[in-house]
XYZ file of C-alpha atoms in Angstrom:
673
model
C 0.000 0.000 0.000
C 1.257 3.479 -0.812
C 0.447 6.868 0.616
C 1.719 8.924 -2.302
C -1.218 9.927 -4.508
C -0.740 10.290 -8.232
C -3.020 12.271 -10.511
C -6.191 10.190 -10.821
C -9.744 10.938 -11.837
C -12.584 10.309 -9.443
C -14.239 7.019 -10.353
C -17.483 6.985 -12.295
C -20.211 6.060 -9.776
C -21.937 4.061 -12.480
C -19.007 1.635 -12.778
C -17.553 1.843 -9.267
C -18.313 -1.418 -7.424
C -17.159 -0.191 -3.982
C -19.510 -1.370 -1.229
C -20.159 -0.036 2.264
C -21.254 -2.012 5.283
C -21.606 -5.436 3.626
C -20.069 -8.635 4.929
C -17.243 -10.013 2.795
C -17.590 -13.326 0.998
C -14.992 -14.871 -1.253
C -16.987 -14.093 -4.455
C -17.310 -10.429 -3.402
C -13.591 -10.328 -2.591
C -12.723 -11.567 -6.066
C -15.112 -9.069 -7.671
C -13.461 -6.078 -6.004
C -9.843 -7.211 -5.784
C -6.778 -6.501 -7.858
C -3.529 -8.472 -7.999
C -0.243 -7.455 -6.391
C 2.900 -9.638 -6.387
C 0.795 -12.541 -7.603
C -1.818 -12.317 -4.823
C -5.419 -11.005 -5.019
C -5.827 -8.056 -2.662
C -8.557 -5.676 -1.544
C -8.342 -2.283 0.178
C -10.492 -1.722 3.237
C -11.340 1.392 5.253
C -12.919 1.072 8.701
C -14.833 4.188 9.794
C -14.912 4.111 13.597
C -17.235 7.106 13.832
C -19.869 5.407 11.643
C -19.129 1.862 12.914
C -18.928 0.608 9.338
C -16.391 -0.317 6.702
C -15.783 0.389 3.037
C -14.600 -2.305 0.614
C -12.878 -0.439 -2.193
C -13.085 -1.431 -5.821
C -9.366 -1.732 -6.588
C -9.798 -0.699 -10.228
C -11.589 2.505 -9.219
C -9.616 3.518 -6.110
C -5.827 3.090 -6.260
C -5.294 4.981 -2.971
C -7.039 4.829 0.385
C -6.488 8.486 1.203
C -7.982 9.693 -2.093
C -11.115 7.668 -1.416
C -11.532 8.918 2.146
C -10.903 12.524 1.183
C -13.142 12.664 -1.893
C -15.866 10.107 -1.179
C -16.232 10.291 2.589
C -15.098 13.793 3.584
C -16.087 15.673 0.407
C -12.653 17.152 -0.323
C -11.218 17.620 -3.790
C -7.811 16.270 -4.807
C -6.139 19.680 -4.922
C -7.136 20.300 -1.310
C -5.824 16.853 -0.363
C -2.525 17.489 -2.140
C -2.066 20.780 -0.304
C -2.310 19.104 3.099
C -1.203 15.568 2.249
C 1.309 15.056 5.073
C -1.160 16.361 7.648
C -3.876 14.119 6.241
C -1.589 11.068 6.208
C -0.670 11.701 9.841
C -4.363 11.756 10.749
C -5.029 8.331 9.225
C -1.716 6.558 9.890
C -0.310 8.013 13.118
C -3.039 9.618 15.244
C -3.748 7.183 18.137
C -7.370 8.440 18.198
C -7.852 8.268 14.444
C -11.299 7.905 12.921
C -10.265 5.809 9.938
C -8.323 2.540 9.956
C -6.757 1.689 6.612
C -5.675 -1.757 5.541
C -5.315 -4.373 2.850
C -6.759 -7.880 2.745
C -4.788 -10.336 0.609
C -5.662 -13.900 -0.313
C -3.072 -16.660 0.087
C -2.765 -20.408 -0.113
C -1.053 -22.502 2.544
C 1.953 -23.020 0.261
C 2.794 -19.350 0.916
C 3.216 -20.051 4.612
C 6.717 -21.117 5.674
C 6.864 -24.767 6.652
C 3.376 -25.586 5.344
C 3.968 -26.194 1.660
C 1.697 -28.639 -0.047
C -1.416 -28.124 2.079
C -4.565 -27.097 0.328
C -6.742 -24.208 1.418
C -6.835 -20.425 1.394
C -6.587 -17.783 4.084
C -6.763 -14.008 4.305
C -4.085 -11.696 5.643
C -4.911 -8.241 7.025
C -2.175 -5.618 7.161
C -1.653 -1.867 7.222
C 0.935 0.282 5.501
C 4.508 0.058 6.768
C 4.278 3.621 8.158
C 1.173 2.934 10.272
C 1.739 3.329 14.022
C -1.357 1.556 15.401
C -0.940 0.579 19.050
C -1.917 -2.866 20.316
C -5.464 -1.971 21.336
C -6.179 -0.378 17.966
C -4.703 -3.345 16.087
C -6.891 -5.709 18.109
C -9.969 -3.583 17.375
C -9.105 -3.481 13.653
C -8.658 -7.237 13.469
C -11.862 -7.977 15.428
C -13.927 -5.539 13.354
C -12.816 -7.179 10.120
C -13.041 -10.720 11.502
C -16.726 -10.247 12.379
C -17.511 -9.195 8.812
C -15.527 -11.778 6.844
C -16.862 -15.195 5.870
C -16.135 -17.352 8.925
C -14.932 -20.218 6.735
C -11.903 -18.134 5.691
C -9.090 -18.038 8.252
C -7.908 -14.467 8.895
C -4.429 -13.560 10.133
C -3.030 -10.151 11.029
C 0.411 -9.354 9.615
C 2.227 -6.629 11.581
C 3.453 -4.105 9.049
C 6.540 -2.988 10.972
C 8.614 -3.663 14.061
C 6.561 -1.204 16.098
C 3.383 -3.170 15.443
C 5.159 -6.429 16.282
C 6.167 -5.007 19.653
C 2.694 -3.524 20.244
C 1.127 -6.961 19.673
C 3.539 -8.739 22.026
C 1.129 -8.293 24.949
C -1.941 -9.325 22.918
C -2.917 -12.999 22.961
C -2.607 -14.829 19.650
C -5.940 -16.410 20.482
C -7.549 -12.980 20.217
C -5.425 -11.810 17.296
C -3.980 -14.665 15.209
C -0.982 -13.333 13.313
C 1.732 -14.118 10.842
C 5.021 -12.274 10.315
C 6.239 -11.146 6.934
C 9.181 -13.531 6.783
C 6.867 -16.413 7.758
C 4.387 -15.532 5.040
C 6.897 -15.205 2.223
C 9.739 -17.367 3.535
C 8.989 -20.115 1.038
C 8.016 -17.913 -1.886
C 8.705 -19.824 -5.100
C 9.725 -16.865 -7.240
C 11.474 -13.726 -6.008
C 12.599 -10.835 -8.233
C 16.137 -9.628 -7.545
C 16.895 -7.340 -10.476
C 14.247 -6.291 -12.951
C 14.893 -6.644 -16.648
C 14.236 -8.605 -19.813
C 16.426 -10.903 -21.859
C 16.158 -13.225 -24.811
C 18.763 -15.958 -24.891
C 19.750 -19.572 -24.557
C 18.994 -21.106 -21.150
C 21.991 -22.972 -19.717
C 21.311 -24.958 -16.522
C 24.049 -26.185 -14.152
C 23.828 -28.081 -10.887
C 27.289 -27.315 -9.515
C 30.033 -24.710 -9.828
C 32.259 -27.420 -11.346
C 29.695 -27.992 -14.122
C 29.508 -24.252 -14.763
C 33.285 -23.838 -14.858
C 33.635 -26.730 -17.296
C 31.221 -25.007 -19.694
C 32.182 -21.378 -19.011
C 34.486 -21.161 -22.032
C 31.536 -21.768 -24.338
C 29.201 -19.221 -22.725
C 28.560 -15.864 -24.340
C 26.509 -12.710 -24.036
C 23.394 -14.432 -25.440
C 23.209 -17.064 -22.671
C 21.026 -17.087 -19.545
C 22.758 -18.988 -16.730
C 20.686 -20.912 -14.185
C 22.008 -22.781 -11.145
C 21.352 -23.025 -7.395
C 23.786 -20.222 -6.533
C 25.893 -18.518 -9.159
C 29.602 -18.128 -8.363
C 30.940 -14.650 -7.678
C 33.224 -15.098 -10.683
C 30.339 -15.571 -13.126
C 31.000 -13.962 -16.479
C 28.818 -11.428 -18.234
C 25.826 -13.065 -19.863
C 22.248 -12.079 -20.737
C 20.615 -13.056 -17.446
C 20.883 -14.960 -14.166
C 18.472 -17.428 -12.551
C 19.025 -18.766 -9.023
C 17.200 -21.905 -7.908
C 18.200 -21.488 -4.237
C 17.706 -18.419 -2.015
C 20.143 -15.508 -2.179
C 19.698 -11.851 -1.254
C 19.389 -8.710 -3.385
C 22.738 -7.548 -1.983
C 24.766 -10.609 -2.972
C 27.805 -10.047 -5.196
C 26.109 -11.681 -8.151
C 23.034 -9.471 -7.870
C 25.208 -6.370 -7.545
C 26.814 -7.502 -10.813
C 23.403 -8.106 -12.394
C 22.307 -4.639 -11.334
C 25.467 -3.030 -12.684
C 25.156 -4.900 -15.963
C 21.430 -4.230 -16.264
C 20.465 -7.885 -16.706
C 17.482 -9.741 -15.176
C 18.052 -11.841 -12.062
C 15.577 -13.767 -9.935
C 15.077 -16.722 -7.642
C 13.010 -19.368 -9.459
C 12.744 -22.343 -7.128
C 10.473 -24.276 -9.470
C 12.864 -24.038 -12.430
C 13.471 -27.801 -12.497
C 9.773 -28.413 -13.089
C 9.628 -25.760 -15.803
C 12.721 -27.174 -17.521
C 11.369 -30.727 -17.442
C 7.878 -29.703 -18.571
C 8.912 -27.434 -21.422
C 12.359 -28.794 -22.341
C 14.039 -25.479 -21.592
C 17.663 -26.466 -20.943
C 19.614 -25.352 -24.015
C 16.493 -23.816 -25.572
C 15.971 -20.211 -26.628
C 13.767 -18.465 -24.091
C 12.242 -15.104 -23.292
C 13.012 -14.199 -19.670
C 11.315 -11.313 -17.881
C 11.688 -10.168 -14.277
C 9.312 -7.592 -12.877
C 8.414 -6.556 -9.350
C 5.172 -8.546 -9.475
C 5.902 -11.190 -12.116
C 8.661 -13.519 -13.317
C 8.170 -15.347 -16.617
C 10.237 -17.784 -18.649
C 8.852 -18.783 -22.047
C 10.304 -21.120 -24.660
C 10.761 -19.712 -28.153
C 10.080 -22.005 -31.075
C 13.098 -20.815 -33.041
C 16.277 -18.884 -32.442
C 15.459 -15.168 -32.527
C 17.352 -12.463 -34.308
C 19.469 -11.130 -31.461
C 20.948 -7.743 -30.809
C 23.860 -7.417 -28.427
C 22.742 -6.241 -24.970
C 23.348 -2.691 -23.801
C 26.275 -3.747 -21.644
C 28.006 -5.191 -24.691
C 28.356 -1.661 -26.087
C 28.955 -0.071 -22.670
C 32.093 2.024 -22.454
C 33.612 3.361 -19.250
C 36.194 6.094 -19.457
C 38.693 6.664 -16.648
C 40.726 9.723 -15.876
C 44.416 8.900 -16.411
C 45.962 7.636 -13.160
C 48.474 9.906 -11.439
C 51.677 7.879 -11.147
C 54.222 10.386 -9.921
C 55.605 9.623 -6.472
C 53.076 10.215 -3.696
C 53.360 9.483 0.028
C 51.621 6.735 1.960
C 48.842 8.647 3.762
C 46.371 8.095 6.561
C 42.837 7.693 5.245
C 41.645 10.786 7.084
C 44.010 12.912 4.947
C 42.359 11.874 1.670
C 39.427 13.432 -0.155
C 37.290 12.188 -3.044
C 39.544 14.010 -5.534
C 42.402 11.645 -4.587
C 40.777 8.684 -6.375
C 43.161 9.068 -9.348
C 46.164 8.638 -7.046
C 44.935 6.268 -4.288
C 41.848 4.597 -5.787
C 38.117 5.114 -5.341
C 37.703 3.081 -2.149
C 40.431 4.905 -0.230
C 39.269 8.284 -1.546
C 35.667 7.609 -0.483
C 36.745 6.615 3.021
C 38.869 9.750 3.224
C 35.869 11.813 2.160
C 33.822 10.095 4.854
C 36.382 11.136 7.462
C 36.063 14.713 6.217
C 32.249 14.660 6.371
C 32.249 13.317 9.934
C 35.014 15.586 11.202
C 34.132 18.891 9.543
C 30.316 18.623 9.703
C 30.127 21.177 6.906
C 28.532 18.992 4.209
C 24.832 19.402 3.433
C 23.352 16.026 4.363
C 19.741 17.129 3.853
C 19.704 17.515 0.043
C 17.916 14.203 -0.579
C 15.017 15.416 1.549
C 14.973 18.746 -0.301
C 13.960 17.160 -3.608
C 10.296 17.628 -4.607
C 8.215 14.469 -4.146
C 4.949 15.534 -5.787
C 2.612 16.709 -4.494
C 5.042 17.556 -1.676
C 7.495 20.393 -2.236
C 10.089 18.535 -0.153
C 10.512 16.074 2.713
C 12.194 18.415 5.187
C 9.334 18.024 7.651
C 9.746 14.252 7.639
C 13.482 14.549 8.216
C 12.886 16.943 11.109
C 10.536 14.376 12.656
C 13.111 11.609 12.261
C 15.684 13.829 14.015
C 13.272 14.829 16.803
C 13.036 18.489 15.765
C 10.008 20.788 15.670
C 9.973 23.304 12.800
C 13.741 23.867 12.581
C 15.362 26.417 10.304
C 17.338 25.146 7.314
C 20.596 25.750 9.177
C 19.334 23.958 12.285
C 18.200 20.982 10.202
C 21.573 20.734 8.457
C 23.443 20.945 11.754
C 21.221 18.303 13.334
C 21.694 15.944 10.365
C 25.479 16.289 10.548
C 25.479 15.736 14.306
C 23.238 12.670 13.957
C 25.516 11.054 11.365
C 28.704 11.828 13.319
C 27.107 10.413 16.448
C 25.970 7.217 14.726
C 28.931 6.039 12.639
C 32.698 6.315 12.462
C 35.081 6.003 9.525
C 37.786 3.329 9.741
C 41.346 4.298 10.501
C 44.059 3.057 8.177
C 46.734 3.850 5.607
C 46.462 4.199 1.829
C 49.223 3.127 -0.571
C 49.325 5.217 -3.767
C 49.402 3.946 -7.356
C 53.001 5.112 -7.618
C 54.202 2.213 -5.434
C 52.658 -0.338 -7.789
C 54.091 1.542 -10.776
C 57.601 1.470 -9.277
C 57.221 -2.226 -8.449
C 56.116 -3.151 -11.975
C 58.815 -1.117 -13.697
C 61.485 -2.684 -11.471
C 61.010 -6.087 -13.134
C 61.818 -6.688 -16.834
C 59.892 -9.974 -16.669
C 56.765 -8.183 -15.471
C 57.130 -5.493 -18.115
C 57.478 -8.138 -20.831
C 54.426 -10.058 -19.563
C 52.266 -6.925 -19.416
C 53.387 -6.002 -22.933
C 52.215 -9.403 -24.220
C 48.884 -8.962 -22.427
C 48.338 -5.543 -24.013
C 49.036 -7.012 -27.445
C 46.576 -9.851 -26.848
C 43.869 -7.352 -25.845
C 44.545 -5.181 -28.881
C 44.238 -8.231 -31.146
C 41.231 -9.525 -29.174
C 43.127 -12.807 -28.717
C 40.965 -14.038 -25.830
C 42.217 -17.598 -26.205
C 45.579 -16.741 -24.650
C 44.343 -14.161 -22.150
C 43.855 -16.494 -19.177
C 47.319 -18.022 -19.386
C 48.984 -14.609 -19.765
C 47.092 -13.190 -16.774
C 47.891 -16.154 -14.560
C 51.574 -15.937 -15.495
C 51.698 -12.227 -14.627
C 49.867 -12.792 -11.349
C 52.386 -15.471 -10.387
C 55.236 -13.080 -11.147
C 53.676 -10.281 -9.069
C 53.211 -12.548 -6.057
C 56.794 -13.853 -6.187
C 58.822 -10.868 -7.368
C 60.700 -9.104 -4.591
C 59.703 -5.513 -3.940
C 62.391 -2.864 -4.406
C 63.813 -1.786 -1.061
C 62.482 1.726 -1.592
C 58.907 0.415 -1.964
C 59.201 -1.916 1.027
C 60.645 0.884 3.136
C 57.857 3.323 2.297
C 55.214 0.784 3.274
C 56.760 -0.323 6.553
C 58.027 3.092 7.699
C 54.657 4.735 7.159
C 52.694 2.382 9.393
C 51.676 3.990 12.692
C 52.522 2.128 15.892
C 49.121 0.389 16.286
C 49.397 -1.103 12.781
C 53.063 -2.017 13.132
C 52.641 -3.648 16.555
C 52.061 -7.129 15.140
C 48.293 -7.325 15.522
C 45.951 -8.647 12.863
C 45.633 -6.449 9.776
C 43.195 -6.199 6.880
C 44.545 -5.357 3.420
C 41.962 -4.149 0.885
C 41.932 -3.227 -2.785
C 41.479 0.382 -3.891
C 41.615 0.498 -7.671
C 40.562 3.357 -9.894
C 38.462 0.761 -11.780
C 35.970 -0.133 -9.045
C 33.119 1.538 -7.182
C 32.243 3.515 -10.313
C 28.794 4.400 -11.644
C 28.118 1.647 -14.163
C 31.078 -0.491 -13.069
C 31.080 -1.615 -9.451
C 33.583 -4.524 -9.800
C 31.995 -6.039 -6.693
C 33.999 -9.076 -5.601
C 36.436 -8.774 -8.500
C 39.552 -7.656 -6.610
C 41.120 -9.326 -3.581
C 41.110 -8.342 0.069
C 43.158 -10.213 2.672
C 41.736 -10.180 6.203
C 44.152 -12.444 8.130
C 47.466 -10.586 7.910
C 50.026 -10.610 10.732
C 53.549 -9.230 10.647
C 55.546 -7.396 7.999
C 56.219 -10.498 5.876
C 52.557 -11.358 5.556
C 51.741 -7.691 4.958
C 54.024 -7.445 1.929
C 52.676 -10.745 0.578
C 49.117 -9.442 1.021
C 49.940 -6.189 -0.791
C 51.329 -8.187 -3.732
C 48.205 -10.376 -3.723
C 45.958 -7.319 -3.928
C 48.117 -5.862 -6.698
C 47.973 -9.192 -8.553
C 44.169 -9.236 -8.438
C 44.211 -6.242 -10.797
C 45.449 -8.638 -13.491
C 43.282 -11.690 -12.840
C 41.702 -13.161 -15.983
C 38.251 -12.169 -14.773
C 39.089 -8.565 -13.902
C 40.938 -8.041 -17.186
C 38.023 -9.477 -19.188
C 35.411 -7.371 -17.389
C 37.355 -4.155 -17.893
C 38.092 -4.994 -21.525
C 34.373 -5.559 -22.164
C 33.564 -1.998 -21.095
C 36.522 -0.402 -22.834
C 38.742 0.306 -19.827
C 42.335 0.364 -21.024
C 44.965 -1.668 -19.189
C 47.207 1.413 -19.272
C 44.594 3.423 -17.345
C 44.037 0.862 -14.592
C 46.001 0.925 -11.346
C 45.656 -0.470 -7.861
C 46.038 1.304 -4.559
C 45.931 -0.562 -1.251
C 44.286 0.136 2.116
C 45.896 -1.233 5.286
C 43.745 -1.313 8.412
C 43.783 -2.829 11.856
C 41.377 -5.757 12.105
C 38.363 -4.832 14.242
C 36.257 -7.687 15.699
C 32.593 -7.270 14.820
C 29.504 -8.303 16.723
C 27.354 -7.674 13.655
C 28.153 -6.787 10.084
C 26.542 -6.415 6.721
C 25.616 -4.302 3.738
C 22.966 -1.667 3.161
C 21.817 0.094 0.025
C 19.897 3.330 0.211
C 16.987 2.022 -1.862
C 14.802 -1.049 -2.124
C 16.644 -3.044 -4.837
C 13.432 -4.723 -5.985
C 11.420 -1.453 -6.177
C 13.575 1.175 -7.786
C 10.888 3.881 -7.664
C 10.662 3.628 -3.864
C 12.298 6.716 -2.321
C 11.388 5.783 1.237
C 13.135 2.555 2.109
C 16.700 1.501 2.814
C 17.480 -2.205 2.415
C 19.840 -3.730 4.974
C 21.446 -7.171 5.259
C 23.299 -8.322 8.343
C 24.763 -11.325 10.111
C 26.730 -11.826 13.304
C 30.408 -11.288 12.556
C 32.143 -9.812 9.529
C 30.284 -8.237 6.581
C 32.327 -10.502 4.303
C 29.982 -13.337 5.309
C 27.134 -11.444 3.659
C 28.835 -10.191 0.514
C 30.633 -13.483 -0.133
C 27.497 -15.577 0.354
C 28.854 -17.744 3.182
C 25.550 -17.362 5.033
C 22.066 -16.174 4.189
C 21.820 -12.902 6.110
C 18.910 -11.396 7.939
C 17.169 -8.802 5.780
C 15.402 -5.627 6.891
C 13.708 -2.633 5.283
C 13.723 0.740 7.045
C 11.501 3.650 6.048
C 13.615 6.822 6.170
C 10.676 9.149 5.487
C 7.777 8.263 7.790
C 9.899 5.989 9.978
C 9.552 2.344 10.991
C 11.185 -0.883 9.890
C 10.210 -4.432 9.031
C 11.838 -7.827 8.814
C 12.003 -9.295 5.313
C 13.828 -12.578 6.022
C 15.762 -14.278 8.822
C 18.211 -16.029 6.491
C 20.312 -18.673 8.227
C 19.022 -17.689 11.679
C 15.942 -18.903 13.553
C 15.271 -15.597 15.317
C 15.521 -11.950 14.402
C 17.485 -9.291 16.222
C 16.154 -7.874 19.502
C 14.239 -4.600 19.422
C 17.204 -2.585 20.718
C 19.444 -3.830 17.897
C 16.752 -3.158 15.279
C 16.402 0.399 16.559
C 20.128 0.912 16.093
C 19.875 -0.413 12.541
C 17.133 2.154 11.937
C 19.620 4.883 12.916
C 22.234 3.331 10.626
C 19.744 3.291 7.748
C 18.862 6.947 8.237
C 22.587 7.725 8.344
C 23.061 5.988 4.990
C 20.254 8.047 3.506
C 21.772 11.292 4.831
C 25.219 10.401 3.469
C 23.595 9.842 0.089
C 22.948 13.586 -0.078
C 26.700 14.206 -0.155
C 28.208 11.163 -1.863
C 25.662 11.083 -4.712
C 25.619 14.845 -5.323
C 24.467 16.406 -7.513
C 22.174 13.461 -8.433
C 21.141 12.890 -4.830
C 18.579 10.231 -5.774
C 21.361 7.851 -6.835
C 21.625 5.224 -4.064
C 24.723 4.172 -2.148
C 26.079 0.712 -1.351
C 27.630 0.690 2.142
C 29.473 -2.102 3.953
C 29.355 -1.674 7.730
C 30.134 -3.436 10.977
C 29.150 -3.056 14.613
C 32.227 -3.405 16.797
C 32.365 -5.341 20.041
C 32.345 -1.942 21.760
C 28.982 -1.117 20.172
C 30.173 1.409 17.551
C 29.153 1.403 13.896
C 32.003 1.663 11.402
C 31.549 2.083 7.671
C 34.030 -0.138 5.843
C 33.157 0.880 2.289
C 30.931 3.423 0.592
C 30.295 3.422 -3.148
C 27.567 4.010 -5.766
C 24.940 1.290 -6.003
C 24.582 0.297 -9.635
C 21.127 0.838 -11.084
């Protein structure tokens, strides 16, 4: 359900089938309902003052608030638009509200986690995610609807957010039977991950070994299907997963960056067997509310996908000697000397320390019919009618009080350049690789890359390079504790080219010897067969690509994960931030070692909800979820600065919660759309 009205005409009373005061039978439900995400649904409005309810004809009334304003209260749409936020507050947040707004959706028992295969239907009643009904009001709402729905249809209440879950904790499930969102959709057969369309040849694999054996014969016109695609999957026309993954997995970040469809299709085996799809030409479409896979009778006339013509241009790297610097001394403009990751973390230090950046710009954009969302931001920050300066100061203080930037050192491109030019063997190998790329001799690329990587890992560093690295480490990093060594290329974290999971990071480094080996490993990942192929496909020259390195002290994490400042499955949604997390390091999430817990947080009206529990049997406690709400709002505020001037472009942020209870942002980059 949405609270943002679009221009609509008032329904013709002659064709409007909305009913008032009648009991609801299944035939009446089907007459009035529409379909959302594959489920029939019906909007309902309970009028407490009149002790009646309205069953809205979905085709005639797309929005609850429009119906109440025009049909019940006699307002016109222009008047509603002028006072929309006030009106929404009266129907979604006022504890003494007259109207209760909800949606009834029809489900089968196969939708309910752990109950697949049972026959029967049931109804689910829920409100919008921004609704703040307290427990007594939720119980009244459920009871009112229950008394007026066909008694043969089971009715369950689904809390729409964490606040409603907590409000219902003291209400008996005998009085209000309920189901949580992750229980209702935990066994959903088809889940969209990245919207798009593709026509291609379906290639099905059961294991990574099967995929790798066939990878040499795959091309841009293939659609790859397997339980869980490997992070090293090559560019193709589309992805299909037959086992659960999350929208923030490496492979879905790649799908998003490449603009190709990706979905979970758990019943693919049945479709393949029924229609003989493996190896066949198919039309594959992923939408928010529908996923289809149709066999084509003959091979179509294909045009290369958009990504096949995509070209990324880099600014030439700055290779003159530069010092090893602390991250807090870098700014975003240093990306051509230290890499995008290091530069972004340096910029984050600046934002947190200086508090001069405008972190409110996202909320200043018009969201018709609203002129801006400043009032909503003020409410999230606990302010009452602040001035623009007060709002900006409060946003900066909130972010600085919620997160910290990691400490560490950044190695410039010039160290890699000096290392490479110190070795004739490396220079000769890179020359051969450049020639192969110029001649498009892909058959020899893998062997050349692997040979160069071996040389990089085993060639001694010049004493001058070694000395600069070891002398520049501050005492805490040089004390022998565990270190983390991360990539920071100029060919990653770019709009249109994220390179997620393409370059190496080493998280188990101890001592100077291991540190130098780890630096060489990160440098070598710049020339892996996969990274070279991906850059070549988008026109990034080998001459323009360099690798910086970040060295940090390892920080134990109680919780870690990834958030993106959008809902990846609903790109038009400007309210929600999508967050994945798991106990321990964020690498567990991004590398797919576990299925993380998944949450959505509304950064406009407030509130959060659990999407999935992943590999865990229970969700986080309320105190932890509240802290994640603050983290999500922080991500949204940082978007105003890091995505400027296009402040609607979302961010992809890796984060961790230290054992001391502090949030640290490990990485901040554009989220590919």
